[in-house]
Amino acid sequence: MNKYIIISKGPELLRVPTDCLMYVEAQGNYSNVVTQDGKQHLVSFQLGAIEDLIAEQLEETPLVRLGRSLIINTDFIYLIDETRQQLVLSDCRNSYHALKASKEVLSKFKDYMLYQLNRKS
């Protein structure tokens, strides 16, 4: 059974399966929700409010906040390149998103990912 994140305000309700959500990017007082099929939906929530919704609605989630401007789905991480300040999310089929993030954020996130990997071993 899929888990969903539901974002509702006013006359709109957006229901996205978490396994299809690639990332959410801050755009001022709005957030851009990007799904695996490449669709983008601008919602009138700040990224912090989206983060709160995720915490309220989902017990376990691959969605992680990176810095001030991104929430990403860790299941789609393809490449972390600190030097180029680039994070690539891909399903290795049709969806490929190159995102920018600071070296500091990427370094800490890479260390976190390696820690999680070693913990499971």
Short mmCIF file of C-alpha atoms in Angstrom, two decimals, residues 1-115:
data_model
loop_
_atom_site.label_atom_id
_atom_site.label_comp_id
_atom_site.label_asym_id
_atom_site.label_seq_id
_atom_site.Cartn_x
_atom_site.Cartn_y
_atom_site.Cartn_z
CA MET A 1 0.00 0.00 0.00
CA ASN A 2 1.35 3.40 -0.96
CA LYS A 3 1.87 6.15 1.54
CA TYR A 4 0.74 9.60 0.52
CA ILE A 5 1.49 13.17 1.43
CA ILE A 6 -1.63 15.33 1.25
CA ILE A 7 -1.29 19.09 0.81
CA SER A 8 -4.58 20.96 1.06
CA LYS A 9 -5.34 24.66 1.18
CA GLY A 10 -8.47 26.44 0.06
CA PRO A 11 -10.09 24.79 -2.96
CA GLU A 12 -7.08 22.56 -3.77
CA LEU A 13 -5.99 19.18 -2.47
CA LEU A 14 -2.78 17.60 -3.75
CA ARG A 15 -2.29 13.90 -2.94
CA VAL A 16 1.12 12.51 -3.93
CA PRO A 17 2.39 8.97 -3.28
CA THR A 18 5.68 9.29 -1.43
CA ASP A 19 7.30 6.76 -3.74
CA CYS A 20 6.59 9.12 -6.67
CA LEU A 21 7.63 12.36 -4.97
CA MET A 22 11.13 13.30 -6.17
CA TYR A 23 11.59 16.59 -4.33
CA VAL A 24 10.00 19.78 -3.05
CA GLU A 25 11.79 23.06 -3.73
CA ALA A 26 11.20 26.37 -1.97
CA GLN A 27 10.14 29.29 -4.13
CA GLY A 28 9.64 32.23 -1.81
CA ASN A 29 6.37 31.78 0.09
CA TYR A 30 5.48 28.85 -2.18
CA SER A 31 6.84 25.37 -2.77
CA ASN A 32 7.23 23.49 -6.02
CA VAL A 33 6.32 19.79 -5.69
CA VAL A 34 8.04 17.66 -8.36
CA THR A 35 7.00 14.07 -9.05
CA GLN A 36 8.74 11.19 -10.79
CA ASP A 37 6.78 11.72 -14.01
CA GLY A 38 8.21 15.26 -14.26
CA LYS A 39 5.02 17.04 -13.25
CA GLN A 40 5.41 20.14 -11.11
CA HIS A 41 2.77 21.67 -8.88
CA LEU A 42 3.22 25.02 -7.13
CA VAL A 43 1.54 25.06 -3.71
CA SER A 44 0.98 28.00 -1.39
CA PHE A 45 2.93 26.51 1.51
CA GLN A 46 6.42 27.41 2.63
CA LEU A 47 8.89 24.54 2.80
CA GLY A 48 8.75 24.43 6.61
CA ALA A 49 4.99 23.89 6.48
CA ILE A 50 5.47 21.05 3.98
CA GLU A 51 8.06 19.53 6.30
CA ASP A 52 5.56 19.73 9.17
CA LEU A 53 2.86 18.04 7.05
CA ILE A 54 5.25 15.20 6.23
CA ALA A 55 6.05 14.69 9.93
CA GLU A 56 2.34 14.71 10.84
CA GLN A 57 1.19 12.39 8.07
CA LEU A 58 3.98 9.83 7.76
CA GLU A 59 5.63 7.69 10.43
CA GLU A 60 8.54 6.52 8.29
CA THR A 61 9.56 8.40 5.21
CA PRO A 62 12.45 8.67 2.76
CA LEU A 63 11.79 12.44 2.58
CA VAL A 64 14.58 14.52 4.11
CA ARG A 65 15.07 18.27 4.33
CA LEU A 66 18.35 19.55 2.86
CA GLY A 67 19.22 23.09 3.77
CA ARG A 68 16.77 25.94 3.40
CA SER A 69 15.40 25.16 -0.02
CA LEU A 70 14.94 21.40 -0.57
CA ILE A 71 13.12 18.35 0.66
CA ILE A 72 14.28 15.30 -1.28
CA ASN A 73 13.28 11.67 -1.56
CA THR A 74 16.41 9.74 -0.59
CA ASP A 75 15.20 6.72 -2.57
CA PHE A 76 16.05 8.64 -5.77
CA ILE A 77 19.60 9.76 -4.89
CA TYR A 78 21.84 9.03 -7.83
CA LEU A 79 24.80 11.36 -7.28
CA ILE A 80 26.14 13.68 -4.59
CA ASP A 81 28.92 15.88 -5.96
CA GLU A 82 30.26 18.27 -3.34
CA THR A 83 32.76 19.87 -5.73
CA ARG A 84 30.09 20.89 -8.26
CA GLN A 85 27.55 21.53 -5.49
CA GLN A 86 25.22 19.17 -7.28
CA LEU A 87 22.72 16.57 -6.16
CA VAL A 88 21.19 14.36 -8.84
CA LEU A 89 17.93 12.54 -8.27
CA SER A 90 17.04 9.84 -10.78
CA ASP A 91 14.94 6.70 -11.15
CA CYS A 92 17.50 5.47 -13.73
CA ARG A 93 14.73 5.26 -16.32
CA ASN A 94 12.96 8.46 -17.31
CA SER A 95 13.39 10.92 -14.49
CA TYR A 96 16.60 12.92 -13.93
CA HIS A 97 16.85 16.10 -11.84
CA ALA A 98 20.12 17.94 -11.19
CA LEU A 99 19.73 20.20 -8.16
CA LYS A 100 22.05 22.73 -6.55
CA ALA A 101 22.96 22.65 -2.86
CA SER A 102 25.80 24.07 -0.81
CA LYS A 103 29.01 22.09 -0.27
CA GLU A 104 28.39 22.11 3.46
CA VAL A 105 24.87 20.68 3.14
CA LEU A 106 25.99 18.04 0.65
CA SER A 107 28.99 17.05 2.76
CA LYS A 108 26.87 16.59 5.89
CA PHE A 109 24.23 14.72 3.92
CA LYS A 110 26.79 12.42 2.31
CA ASP A 111 28.23 11.63 5.75
CA TYR A 112 24.69 10.91 7.01
CA MET A 113 24.02 8.56 4.08
CA LEU A 114 27.30 6.70 4.70
CA TYR A 115 26.50 6.45 8.41
#
